PDB file of C-alpha atoms and ligand atoms in Angstrom:
ATOM      1  CA  MET Y   1      -2.194-241.581  -0.431  1.00 73.00           C
ATOM      2  CA  THR Y   2      -0.957-244.858   0.960  1.00 87.00           C
ATOM      3  CA  ASP Y   3       2.732-244.992   1.821  1.00 96.00           C
ATOM      4  CA  THR Y   4       4.726-247.672   0.043  1.00 97.00           C
ATOM      5  CA  ILE Y   5       8.107-249.330   0.149  1.00 98.00           C
ATOM      6  CA  PRO Y   6       9.876-251.179  -2.697  1.00 97.00           C
ATOM      7  CA  THR Y   7       9.040-254.882  -2.982  1.00 97.00           C
ATOM      8  CA  GLU Y   8      12.096-257.010  -2.336  1.00 96.00           C
ATOM      9  CA  PHE Y   9      11.794-260.619  -3.444  1.00 96.00           C
ATOM     10  CA  GLU Y  10      14.859-262.783  -2.956  1.00 96.00           C
ATOM     11  CA  VAL Y  11      14.818-265.639  -5.449  1.00 96.00           C
ATOM     12  CA  LEU Y  12      16.672-268.692  -4.141  1.00 97.00           C
ATOM     13  CA  ASP Y  13      15.270-271.206  -6.605  1.00 97.00           C
ATOM     14  CA  GLU Y  14      13.891-270.778 -10.108  1.00 96.00           C
ATOM     15  CA  ARG Y  15      10.501-272.024  -8.878  1.00 95.00           C
ATOM     16  CA  PHE Y  16      10.174-268.736  -7.001  1.00 95.00           C
ATOM     17  CA  ALA Y  17      10.988-266.636 -10.060  1.00 90.00           C
ATOM     18  CA  MET Y  18       7.385-266.616 -11.288  1.00 88.00           C
ATOM     19  CA  ILE Y  19       6.135-265.186  -8.014  1.00 90.00           C
ATOM     20  CA  GLY Y  20       5.919-261.587  -8.960  1.00 87.00           C
ATOM     21  CA  GLY Y  21       3.475-258.904  -8.077  1.00 91.00           C
ATOM     22  CA  ASP Y  22       3.339-255.247  -7.168  1.00 95.00           C
ATOM     23  CA  ASP Y  23       6.730-253.603  -7.217  1.00 96.00           C
ATOM     24  CA  ARG Y  24       5.664-251.522  -4.210  1.00 97.00           C
ATOM     25  CA  ILE Y  25       4.352-252.854  -0.929  1.00 98.00           C
ATOM     26  CA  GLU Y  26       1.586-250.741   0.562  1.00 98.00           C
ATOM     27  CA  ILE Y  27       1.707-249.779   4.216  1.00 98.00           C
ATOM     28  CA  LEU Y  28      -1.991-249.913   5.044  1.00 98.00           C
ATOM     29  CA  HIS Y  29      -1.545-248.870   8.661  1.00 98.00           C
ATOM     30  CA  THR Y  30       1.241-248.003  11.076  1.00 98.00           C
ATOM     31  CA  GLY Y  31       0.941-247.553  14.806  1.00 98.00           C
ATOM     32  CA  THR Y  32       0.566-250.984  16.342  1.00 98.00           C
ATOM     33  CA  ARG Y  33       2.974-252.247  18.961  1.00 98.00           C
ATOM     34  CA  TRP Y  34       2.852-255.806  17.665  1.00 98.00           C
ATOM     35  CA  ALA Y  35       0.633-256.641  14.751  1.00 98.00           C
ATOM     36  CA  GLU Y  36      -0.589-260.249  14.570  1.00 98.00           C
ATOM     37  CA  GLY Y  37      -3.454-262.440  13.469  1.00 98.00           C
ATOM     38  CA  PRO Y  38      -4.644-260.935  10.165  1.00 98.00           C
ATOM     39  CA  VAL Y  39      -7.947-262.406   8.940  1.00 98.00           C
ATOM     40  CA  TYR Y  40      -9.769-261.313   5.783  1.00 98.00           C
ATOM     41  CA  PHE Y  41     -13.591-261.247   5.590  1.00 97.00           C
ATOM     42  CA  PRO Y  42     -14.584-261.693   1.921  1.00 95.00           C
ATOM     43  CA  ALA Y  43     -18.258-260.867   2.450  1.00 93.00           C
ATOM     44  CA  GLY Y  44     -17.514-257.542   4.103  1.00 96.00           C
ATOM     45  CA  ARG Y  45     -14.272-256.844   2.245  1.00 97.00           C
ATOM     46  CA  PHE Y  46     -12.441-255.885   5.390  1.00 98.00           C
ATOM     47  CA  LEU Y  47      -9.542-257.240   7.383  1.00 98.00           C
ATOM     48  CA  VAL Y  48      -9.269-257.614  11.138  1.00 98.00           C
ATOM     49  CA  TRP Y  49      -5.967-258.000  12.943  1.00 98.00           C
ATOM     50  CA  SER Y  50      -4.555-257.977  16.465  1.00 98.00           C
ATOM     51  CA  ASP Y  51      -2.329-255.471  18.247  1.00 98.00           C
ATOM     52  CA  ILE Y  52      -1.387-257.744  21.125  1.00 98.00           C
ATOM     53  CA  PRO Y  53       0.302-255.512  23.777  1.00 98.00           C
ATOM     54  CA  ASN Y  54      -2.253-252.747  23.233  1.00 98.00           C
ATOM     55  CA  GLU Y  55      -4.955-255.327  23.861  1.00 98.00           C
ATOM     56  CA  ARG Y  56      -6.982-254.355  20.868  1.00 98.00           C
ATOM     57  CA  MET Y  57      -8.085-255.570  17.464  1.00 98.00           C
ATOM     58  CA  LEU Y  58      -8.239-253.261  14.468  1.00 98.00           C
ATOM     59  CA  ARG Y  59     -10.284-253.316  11.271  1.00 98.00           C
ATOM     60  CA  TRP Y  60      -9.149-252.135   7.836  1.00 98.00           C
ATOM     61  CA  ASP Y  61     -11.837-251.434   5.231  1.00 98.00           C
ATOM     62  CA  GLU Y  62     -10.826-252.501   1.733  1.00 98.00           C
ATOM     63  CA  MET Y  63     -13.289-250.091   0.094  1.00 97.00           C
ATOM     64  CA  THR Y  64     -12.234-246.937   1.885  1.00 97.00           C
ATOM     65  CA  GLY Y  65      -8.850-247.760   3.406  1.00 97.00           C
ATOM     66  CA  ALA Y  66     -10.162-246.575   6.753  1.00 98.00           C
ATOM     67  CA  VAL Y  67      -8.789-248.175   9.914  1.00 98.00           C
ATOM     68  CA  GLY Y  68     -10.584-248.200  13.233  1.00 98.00           C
ATOM     69  CA  PRO Y  69     -10.993-250.280  16.366  1.00 98.00           C
ATOM     70  CA  PHE Y  70     -12.707-253.648  16.028  1.00 98.00           C
ATOM     71  CA  ARG Y  71     -12.582-254.893  19.642  1.00 98.00           C
ATOM     72  CA  VAL Y  72     -11.136-253.160  22.709  1.00 98.00           C
ATOM     73  CA  PRO Y  73     -10.143-254.670  25.057  1.00 98.00           C
ATOM     74  CA  SER Y  74      -9.444-257.811  23.132  1.00 98.00           C
ATOM     75  CA  GLY Y  75      -8.222-260.146  25.870  1.00 97.00           C
ATOM     76  CA  TYR Y  76      -4.816-259.956  24.172  1.00 98.00           C
ATOM     77  CA  VAL Y  77      -6.058-261.740  21.070  1.00 98.00           C
ATOM     78  CA  ASN Y  78      -3.225-263.171  18.993  1.00 98.00           C
ATOM     79  CA  GLY Y  79      -4.132-265.412  16.041  1.00 98.00           C
ATOM     80  CA  ASN Y  80      -7.443-265.261  14.172  1.00 98.00           C
ATOM     81  CA  THR Y  81      -9.142-267.245  11.446  1.00 98.00           C
ATOM     82  CA  LEU Y  82     -12.611-267.833   9.973  1.00 97.00           C
ATOM     83  CA  ASP Y  83     -14.695-270.965  10.280  1.00 96.00           C
ATOM     84  CA  ARG Y  84     -16.923-272.590   7.648  1.00 93.00           C
ATOM     85  CA  GLU Y  85     -19.663-270.038   8.218  1.00 95.00           C
ATOM     86  CA  GLY Y  86     -17.339-267.061   8.043  1.00 95.00           C
ATOM     87  CA  ARG Y  87     -17.393-266.554  11.820  1.00 97.00           C
ATOM     88  CA  LEU Y  88     -14.336-265.178  13.550  1.00 98.00           C
ATOM     89  CA  ILE Y  89     -12.264-267.651  15.586  1.00 98.00           C
ATOM     90  CA  SER Y  90      -9.809-265.926  17.949  1.00 98.00           C
ATOM     91  CA  CYS Y  91      -7.021-267.016  20.264  1.00 98.00           C
ATOM     92  CA  GLU Y  92      -7.341-264.864  23.385  1.00 98.00           C
ATOM     93  CA  GLN Y  93      -3.897-265.129  24.973  1.00 97.00           C
ATOM     94  CA  GLY Y  94      -4.823-263.086  28.036  1.00 97.00           C
ATOM     95  CA  ASN Y  95      -8.124-264.845  28.651  1.00 98.00           C
ATOM     96  CA  ARG Y  96      -6.456-268.181  27.906  1.00 98.00           C
ATOM     97  CA  ARG Y  97      -9.152-269.383  25.564  1.00 98.00           C
ATOM     98  CA  VAL Y  98     -10.255-269.862  21.980  1.00 98.00           C
ATOM     99  CA  THR Y  99     -13.507-268.132  21.112  1.00 98.00           C
ATOM    100  CA  ARG Y 100     -15.954-267.784  18.242  1.00 98.00           C
ATOM    101  CA  THR Y 101     -17.720-264.525  17.498  1.00 98.00           C
ATOM    102  CA  GLU Y 102     -21.249-265.435  16.419  1.00 98.00           C
ATOM    103  CA  HIS Y 103     -23.224-263.725  13.666  1.00 97.00           C
ATOM    104  CA  ASP Y 104     -25.119-261.757  16.330  1.00 98.00           C
ATOM    105  CA  GLY Y 105     -21.863-260.546  17.895  1.00 97.00           C
ATOM    106  CA  SER Y 106     -21.999-262.705  20.989  1.00 98.00           C
ATOM    107  CA  ILE Y 107     -18.887-264.637  21.946  1.00 98.00           C
ATOM    108  CA  THR Y 108     -18.839-268.394  22.472  1.00 98.00           C
ATOM    109  CA  VAL Y 109     -15.972-270.108  24.292  1.00 98.00           C
ATOM    110  CA  ILE Y 110     -14.676-272.969  22.136  1.00 98.00           C
ATOM    111  CA  ALA Y 111     -11.870-274.113  24.434  1.00 98.00           C
ATOM    112  CA  ASP Y 112     -10.453-272.870  27.710  1.00 98.00           C
ATOM    113  CA  ARG Y 113      -9.469-276.082  29.514  1.00 98.00           C
ATOM    114  CA  TRP Y 114      -7.976-279.471  28.884  1.00 98.00           C
ATOM    115  CA  GLU Y 115      -8.574-282.242  31.408  1.00 97.00           C
ATOM    116  CA  GLY Y 116      -9.840-279.654  33.863  1.00 98.00           C
ATOM    117  CA  LYS Y 117      -6.747-277.456  33.672  1.00 98.00           C
ATOM    118  CA  ARG Y 118      -6.652-273.994  32.148  1.00 98.00           C
ATOM    119  CA  LEU Y 119      -4.967-273.692  28.777  1.00 98.00           C
ATOM    120  CA  ASN Y 120      -1.628-271.820  28.704  1.00 98.00           C
ATOM    121  CA  SER Y 121      -2.467-269.075  26.203  1.00 98.00           C
ATOM    122  CA  PRO Y 122      -3.753-270.109  22.762  1.00 98.00           C
ATOM    123  CA  ASN Y 123      -1.678-268.566  19.990  1.00 98.00           C
ATOM    124  CA  ASP Y 124      -3.066-269.484  16.593  1.00 98.00           C
ATOM    125  CA  ALA Y 125      -5.931-271.519  15.169  1.00 98.00           C
ATOM    126  CA  VAL Y 126      -7.109-273.054  11.946  1.00 98.00           C
ATOM    127  CA  VAL Y 127     -10.401-274.689  10.949  1.00 98.00           C
ATOM    128  CA  ARG Y 128     -10.715-277.864   8.871  1.00 97.00           C
ATOM    129  CA  SER Y 129     -13.587-278.401   6.459  1.00 95.00           C
ATOM    130  CA  ASP Y 130     -15.168-280.928   8.863  1.00 95.00           C
ATOM    131  CA  GLY Y 131     -15.615-278.007  11.261  1.00 96.00           C
ATOM    132  CA  SER Y 132     -12.900-279.085  13.686  1.00 98.00           C
ATOM    133  CA  ILE Y 133     -10.766-276.315  15.176  1.00 98.00           C
ATOM    134  CA  TRP Y 134      -7.039-276.928  15.646  1.00 98.00           C
ATOM    135  CA  PHE Y 135      -4.945-274.610  17.792  1.00 98.00           C
ATOM    136  CA  THR Y 136      -1.546-274.220  19.468  1.00 98.00           C
ATOM    137  CA  ASP Y 137      -0.975-273.389  23.119  1.00 98.00           C
ATOM    138  CA  PRO Y 138       2.447-271.960  24.037  1.00 98.00           C
ATOM    139  CA  PRO Y 139       2.746-269.973  27.313  1.00 98.00           C
ATOM    140  CA  TYR Y 140       3.581-266.524  25.885  1.00 97.00           C
ATOM    141  CA  GLY Y 141       0.422-264.946  27.307  1.00 97.00           C
ATOM    142  CA  ILE Y 142       1.122-266.038  30.897  1.00 98.00           C
ATOM    143  CA  ILE Y 143       4.858-265.432  31.252  1.00 97.00           C
ATOM    144  CA  SER Y 144       4.633-261.631  31.217  1.00 95.00           C
ATOM    145  CA  ASN Y 145       2.114-258.830  31.430  1.00 96.00           C
ATOM    146  CA  TYR Y 146       3.334-257.486  28.098  1.00 96.00           C
ATOM    147  CA  GLU Y 147       1.229-259.793  25.955  1.00 96.00           C
ATOM    148  CA  GLY Y 148      -1.214-261.157  28.510  1.00 97.00           C
ATOM    149  CA  GLU Y 149      -1.471-261.662  32.255  1.00 96.00           C
ATOM    150  CA  VAL Y 150       1.190-263.354  34.357  1.00 97.00           C
ATOM    151  CA  ALA Y 151      -0.218-266.609  35.671  1.00 97.00           C
ATOM    152  CA  GLU Y 152       0.758-270.081  36.631  1.00 97.00           C
ATOM    153  CA  GLN Y 153       1.024-272.684  33.914  1.00 98.00           C
ATOM    154  CA  GLU Y 154      -1.407-275.459  34.786  1.00 98.00           C
ATOM    155  CA  ILE Y 155      -0.764-277.850  31.913  1.00 98.00           C
ATOM    156  CA  ASP Y 156       2.600-279.575  31.890  1.00 97.00           C
ATOM    157  CA  GLY Y 157       3.550-278.850  28.294  1.00 98.00           C
ATOM    158  CA  CYS Y 158       2.700-276.808  25.223  1.00 98.00           C
ATOM    159  CA  HIS Y 159       0.483-278.852  22.991  1.00 98.00           C
ATOM    160  CA  VAL Y 160      -1.387-278.769  19.718  1.00 98.00           C
ATOM    161  CA  TYR Y 161      -5.115-279.370  20.201  1.00 98.00           C
ATOM    162  CA  ARG Y 162      -8.159-280.321  18.173  1.00 98.00           C
ATOM    163  CA  VAL Y 163     -11.701-279.345  19.112  1.00 98.00           C
ATOM    164  CA  ASP Y 164     -14.289-281.808  17.873  1.00 98.00           C
ATOM    165  CA  PRO Y 165     -17.020-280.116  15.805  1.00 97.00           C
ATOM    166  CA  VAL Y 166     -19.792-282.311  17.206  1.00 97.00           C
ATOM    167  CA  SER Y 167     -18.907-283.069  20.829  1.00 97.00           C
ATOM    168  CA  GLY Y 168     -16.774-279.966  21.490  1.00 98.00           C
ATOM    169  CA  GLU Y 169     -14.197-282.224  23.112  1.00 98.00           C
ATOM    170  CA  VAL Y 170     -10.709-280.687  23.353  1.00 98.00           C
ATOM    171  CA  ARG Y 171      -8.022-283.276  22.634  1.00 98.00           C
ATOM    172  CA  VAL Y 172      -4.244-283.175  22.343  1.00 98.00           C
ATOM    173  CA  VAL Y 173      -3.043-284.142  18.869  1.00 98.00           C
ATOM    174  CA  ALA Y 174       0.680-283.423  19.412  1.00 98.00           C
ATOM    175  CA  ASP Y 175       2.417-283.240  22.770  1.00 98.00           C
ATOM    176  CA  ASP Y 176       6.101-283.006  21.845  1.00 97.00           C
ATOM    177  CA  PHE Y 177       6.412-279.328  20.924  1.00 98.00           C
ATOM    178  CA  VAL Y 178       8.504-276.759  22.749  1.00 97.00           C
ATOM    179  CA  ARG Y 179       6.637-273.632  21.583  1.00 98.00           C
ATOM    180  CA  PRO Y 180       3.967-274.528  18.998  1.00 98.00           C
ATOM    181  CA  ASN Y 181       2.854-271.469  17.081  1.00 98.00           C
ATOM    182  CA  GLY Y 182       1.486-270.933  13.559  1.00 98.00           C
ATOM    183  CA  LEU Y 183      -0.350-273.791  11.858  1.00 98.00           C
ATOM    184  CA  ALA Y 184      -1.988-274.423   8.502  1.00 98.00           C
ATOM    185  CA  PHE Y 185      -3.443-277.254   6.425  1.00 98.00           C
ATOM    186  CA  SER Y 186      -2.325-278.134   2.914  1.00 97.00           C
ATOM    187  CA  PRO Y 187      -4.963-277.318   0.262  1.00 96.00           C
ATOM    188  CA  ASP Y 188      -6.210-280.929   0.282  1.00 95.00           C
ATOM    189  CA  GLU Y 189      -6.134-280.960   4.126  1.00 96.00           C
ATOM    190  CA  ARG Y 190      -4.081-284.141   4.159  1.00 96.00           C
ATOM    191  CA  LEU Y 191      -1.140-282.355   5.794  1.00 98.00           C
ATOM    192  CA  LEU Y 192      -0.905-280.067   8.793  1.00 98.00           C
ATOM    193  CA  TYR Y 193       2.107-277.775   9.138  1.00 98.00           C
ATOM    194  CA  VAL Y 194       2.938-276.508  12.636  1.00 98.00           C
ATOM    195  CA  ALA Y 195       5.710-274.070  13.547  1.00 98.00           C
ATOM    196  CA  ASP Y 196       7.780-274.655  16.665  1.00 98.00           C
ATOM    197  CA  THR Y 197       9.276-271.239  17.370  1.00 96.00           C
ATOM    198  CA  ARG Y 198      11.710-272.290  20.094  1.00 96.00           C
ATOM    199  CA  ALA Y 199      12.859-275.439  18.293  1.00 95.00           C
ATOM    200  CA  GLY Y 200      13.446-273.349  15.167  1.00 96.00           C
ATOM    201  CA  HIS Y 201      11.582-275.508  12.724  1.00 97.00           C
ATOM    202  CA  VAL Y 202       8.292-276.251  11.027  1.00 98.00           C
ATOM    203  CA  ARG Y 203       6.979-279.786  11.263  1.00 98.00           C
ATOM    204  CA  VAL Y 204       4.513-281.473   8.952  1.00 98.00           C
ATOM    205  CA  PHE Y 205       2.036-284.184   9.903  1.00 98.00           C
ATOM    206  CA  GLU Y 206      -0.306-286.409   7.954  1.00 98.00           C
ATOM    207  CA  VAL Y 207      -3.865-285.846   9.078  1.00 98.00           C
ATOM    208  CA  HIS Y 208      -5.957-288.951   9.667  1.00 96.00           C
ATOM    209  CA  ASP Y 209      -9.428-287.619  10.455  1.00 92.00           C
ATOM    210  CA  ASP Y 210      -9.026-286.499  14.068  1.00 95.00           C
ATOM    211  CA  LYS Y 211      -5.428-287.677  14.553  1.00 96.00           C
ATOM    212  CA  LEU Y 212      -1.962-286.786  13.322  1.00 97.00           C
ATOM    213  CA  SER Y 213       0.901-288.993  12.195  1.00 95.00           C
ATOM    214  CA  ALA Y 214       4.182-288.752  14.122  1.00 91.00           C
ATOM    215  CA  GLY Y 215       5.311-285.939  11.858  1.00 95.00           C
ATOM    216  CA  ARG Y 216       8.706-284.852  10.579  1.00 98.00           C
ATOM    217  CA  VAL Y 217      10.728-281.678  10.347  1.00 98.00           C
ATOM    218  CA  PHE Y 218       9.743-279.900   7.144  1.00 98.00           C
ATOM    219  CA  ALA Y 219      11.926-276.803   7.345  1.00 98.00           C
ATOM    220  CA  THR Y 220      14.571-275.357   9.638  1.00 97.00           C
ATOM    221  CA  GLY Y 221      15.085-271.616   9.884  1.00 91.00           C
ATOM    222  CA  GLY Y 222      18.242-269.560  10.231  1.00 90.00           C
ATOM    223  CA  PRO Y 223      19.289-267.991  13.548  1.00 88.00           C
ATOM    224  CA  HIS Y 224      17.293-264.835  12.833  1.00 89.00           C
ATOM    225  CA  GLU Y 225      14.281-266.598  11.411  1.00 93.00           C
ATOM    226  CA  LYS Y 226      11.919-267.557  14.219  1.00 95.00           C
ATOM    227  CA  TYR Y 227       8.847-269.118  12.683  1.00 98.00           C
ATOM    228  CA  ASP Y 228       5.478-267.660  13.570  1.00 98.00           C
ATOM    229  CA  GLY Y 229       2.350-267.563  11.356  1.00 98.00           C
ATOM    230  CA  LEU Y 230       1.898-269.966   8.430  1.00 98.00           C
ATOM    231  CA  ARG Y 231      -0.311-270.012   5.353  1.00 98.00           C
ATOM    232  CA  LEU Y 232      -0.404-272.050   2.149  1.00 98.00           C
ATOM    233  CA  ASP Y 233      -1.112-270.972  -1.383  1.00 97.00           C
ATOM    234  CA  ASP Y 234      -3.278-273.003  -3.741  1.00 96.00           C
ATOM    235  CA  THR Y 235      -0.315-274.905  -5.204  1.00 96.00           C
ATOM    236  CA  GLY Y 236       0.676-276.112  -1.753  1.00 97.00           C
ATOM    237  CA  ARG Y 237       3.618-273.784  -1.210  1.00 98.00           C
ATOM    238  CA  LEU Y 238       4.125-272.884   2.428  1.00 98.00           C
ATOM    239  CA  TRP Y 239       4.480-269.204   3.355  1.00 98.00           C
ATOM    240  CA  ALA Y 240       5.967-268.619   6.785  1.00 98.00           C
ATOM    241  CA  ALA Y 241       6.400-265.420   8.754  1.00 98.00           C
ATOM    242  CA  ALA Y 242       9.929-265.538  10.153  1.00 98.00           C
ATOM    243  CA  GLY Y 243      12.375-262.816  11.037  1.00 97.00           C
ATOM    244  CA  LYS Y 244      11.987-259.739   8.872  1.00 98.00           C
ATOM    245  CA  GLY Y 245       9.727-261.036   6.157  1.00 98.00           C
ATOM    246  CA  LEU Y 246       8.204-264.174   4.699  1.00 98.00           C
ATOM    247  CA  LEU Y 247       9.863-267.422   3.681  1.00 98.00           C
ATOM    248  CA  CYS Y 248       8.367-269.460   0.844  1.00 98.00           C
ATOM    249  CA  TYR Y 249       8.808-273.232   0.615  1.00 98.00           C
ATOM    250  CA  ASP Y 250       8.006-275.593  -2.206  1.00 98.00           C
ATOM    251  CA  PRO Y 251       5.904-278.566  -1.057  1.00 97.00           C
ATOM    252  CA  ASP Y 252       9.085-280.665  -1.290  1.00 97.00           C
ATOM    253  CA  GLY Y 253      10.590-278.593   1.543  1.00 97.00           C
ATOM    254  CA  THR Y 254      12.971-276.450  -0.527  1.00 98.00           C
ATOM    255  CA  LEU Y 255      13.238-272.839   0.575  1.00 98.00           C
ATOM    256  CA  ILE Y 256      12.634-271.148  -2.778  1.00 98.00           C
ATOM    257  CA  GLY Y 257      12.526-267.483  -1.828  1.00 97.00           C
ATOM    258  CA  ARG Y 258      11.917-264.674   0.574  1.00 97.00           C
ATOM    259  CA  LEU Y 259       9.849-261.533   0.679  1.00 97.00           C
ATOM    260  CA  LYS Y 260      11.866-259.086   2.733  1.00 98.00           C
ATOM    261  CA  LEU Y 261      10.270-256.536   5.029  1.00 98.00           C
ATOM    262  CA  PRO Y 262      11.763-253.840   7.247  1.00 98.00           C
ATOM    263  CA  GLU Y 263      10.163-255.172  10.454  1.00 98.00           C
ATOM    264  CA  PHE Y 264       9.846-258.420  12.374  1.00 98.00           C
ATOM    265  CA  THR Y 265       7.001-260.292  10.788  1.00 98.00           C
ATOM    266  CA  ALA Y 266       4.439-262.232  12.770  1.00 98.00           C
ATOM    267  CA  ASN Y 267       1.748-263.456  10.418  1.00 98.00           C
ATOM    268  CA  LEU Y 268       0.119-263.255   7.001  1.00 98.00           C
ATOM    269  CA  VAL Y 269      -3.116-263.985   5.183  1.00 98.00           C
ATOM    270  CA  PHE Y 270      -4.183-264.154   1.543  1.00 98.00           C
ATOM    271  CA  GLY Y 271      -7.229-262.013   0.888  1.00 97.00           C
ATOM    272  CA  GLY Y 272      -8.934-259.713  -1.549  1.00 96.00           C
ATOM    273  CA  ARG Y 273     -11.599-260.773  -4.021  1.00 94.00           C
ATOM    274  CA  LYS Y 274      -9.288-263.270  -5.741  1.00 95.00           C
ATOM    275  CA  ARG Y 275      -7.205-264.248  -2.698  1.00 96.00           C
ATOM    276  CA  ASN Y 276      -4.158-262.930  -4.536  1.00 97.00           C
ATOM    277  CA  ARG Y 277      -3.496-260.067  -2.173  1.00 98.00           C
ATOM    278  CA  LEU Y 278      -1.045-260.751   0.625  1.00 98.00           C
ATOM    279  CA  PHE Y 279      -1.665-259.028   3.944  1.00 98.00           C
ATOM    280  CA  ILE Y 280       1.220-259.132   6.363  1.00 98.00           C
ATOM    281  CA  ALA Y 281       1.222-258.205  10.056  1.00 98.00           C
ATOM    282  CA  ALA Y 282       4.696-257.062  11.053  1.00 98.00           C
ATOM    283  CA  SER Y 283       5.371-255.219  14.312  1.00 98.00           C
ATOM    284  CA  SER Y 284       4.187-251.625  13.844  1.00 98.00           C
ATOM    285  CA  SER Y 285       2.570-252.058  10.455  1.00 98.00           C
ATOM    286  CA  LEU Y 286       0.076-253.839   8.244  1.00 98.00           C
ATOM    287  CA  TYR Y 287       1.581-254.376   4.778  1.00 98.00           C
ATOM    288  CA  SER Y 288      -0.084-255.491   1.551  1.00 98.00           C
ATOM    289  CA  LEU Y 289       0.774-256.381  -2.006  1.00 97.00           C
ATOM    290  CA  MET Y 290      -0.936-258.105  -4.909  1.00 97.00           C
ATOM    291  CA  THR Y 291       0.971-261.136  -6.182  1.00 96.00           C
ATOM    292  CA  ASN Y 292       0.808-263.789  -8.905  1.00 95.00           C
ATOM    293  CA  VAL Y 293      -0.066-266.269  -6.183  1.00 95.00           C
ATOM    294  CA  THR Y 294      -3.498-267.286  -4.956  1.00 96.00           C
ATOM    295  CA  GLY Y 295      -4.086-268.331  -1.374  1.00 96.00           C
ATOM    296  CA  ALA Y 296      -5.317-271.831  -0.642  1.00 95.00           C
ATOM    297  CA  ARG Y 297      -9.072-272.251  -0.913  1.00 87.00           C
ATOM    298  CA  PRO Y 298     -10.716-271.159   2.301  1.00 82.00           C
ATOM    299  CA  VAL Y 299     -12.495-273.618   4.523  1.00 82.00           C
ATOM    300  CA  TRP Y 300     -16.011-272.636   3.422  1.00 72.00           C
ATOM    301  CA  ALA Y 301     -15.222-273.444  -0.194  1.00 68.00           C
ATOM    302  CA  THR Y 302     -13.519-276.817   0.080  1.00 62.00           C
ATOM    303  CA  PRO Y 303     -13.547-279.293  -2.807  1.00 54.00           C
ATOM    304  CA  SER Y 304     -16.411-281.213  -1.183  1.00 50.00           C
ATOM    305  CA  GLY Y 305     -18.531-278.137  -1.811  1.00 41.00           C
ATOM    306  CA  THR Y 306     -19.184-277.326   1.830  1.00 43.00           C
ATOM    307  CA  GLY Y 307     -21.109-274.103   1.885  1.00 39.00           C
ATOM    308  CA  GLY Y 308     -20.855-273.719  -1.875  1.00 38.00           C
ATOM    309  CA  SER Y 309     -23.357-274.037  -4.715  1.00 39.00           C
ATOM    310  CA  PRO Y 310     -25.324-277.256  -4.937  1.00 39.00           C
ATOM    311  CA  ALA Y 311     -23.892-279.796  -7.335  1.00 40.00           C
ATOM    312  CA  ARG Y 312     -25.583-279.969 -10.733  1.00 41.00           C
TER     313      ARG Y 312
HETATM  314 MG1   MG A   1       1.799-266.784  16.431  1.00 55.34          MG
END
């Protein structure tokens, strides 16, 4: 039987009061050093996530509950996501690159350099419905051997990048971050949220095709709330991994509640058949609970119908 812990929602605003769900949080797996990068595969009904210092990726099967290795060694993969075709996009901190795992299992390098210089160590990525891949590049994977390989930083700065879906060009879209980390688009893809872990805030930008507006601070965390992974639900609320648990923000920027967890929390993803199951990667464990909330529509099912049924 799966171990559980009591669900602890902290309601800070009445808008969070409706966000209920299971009164127990399932512990789907324990035994990672540092769980990160959860990504749910609807077609296979399994979840893959990273265990960064152990340089491995694990796979949890929704049908059986079994957990086993997915990729070892992983190149210190951190964040993961899926593209429009359901292919895995991974940020390989140790290999200092963003890759795509093709349907045949081969690995394609999406980005490893900018202006001829090696990337620092890509941390997290997200795909837009036009096929562009946006990622953050702090230096965590090159400043110690714990979560990567010690190496010299070649790029003067820690930027947010966009990879063009047609040309493959890697371009900087924001160059004024200290430690850019988790990132996510609003459901209509007009906004991009990006966490800056060192600066202690989340910024939001308007997206203009392949460019970003100047951006503004959307949320500022407390001293023990270092922002990491971000996801949005289908109403546009922002869910941020920070400290021991998740913070939930209304689109107007109000912190409306928390989901408390016993461990430092790195990232989350909405999954399950209805995208109403939260999967949370937090230090030693992978946690899960069903909620009243539905995750934002994934990139292969955007309003334009990309990859969906033909219009009638
Ligand atoms: Mg991260």
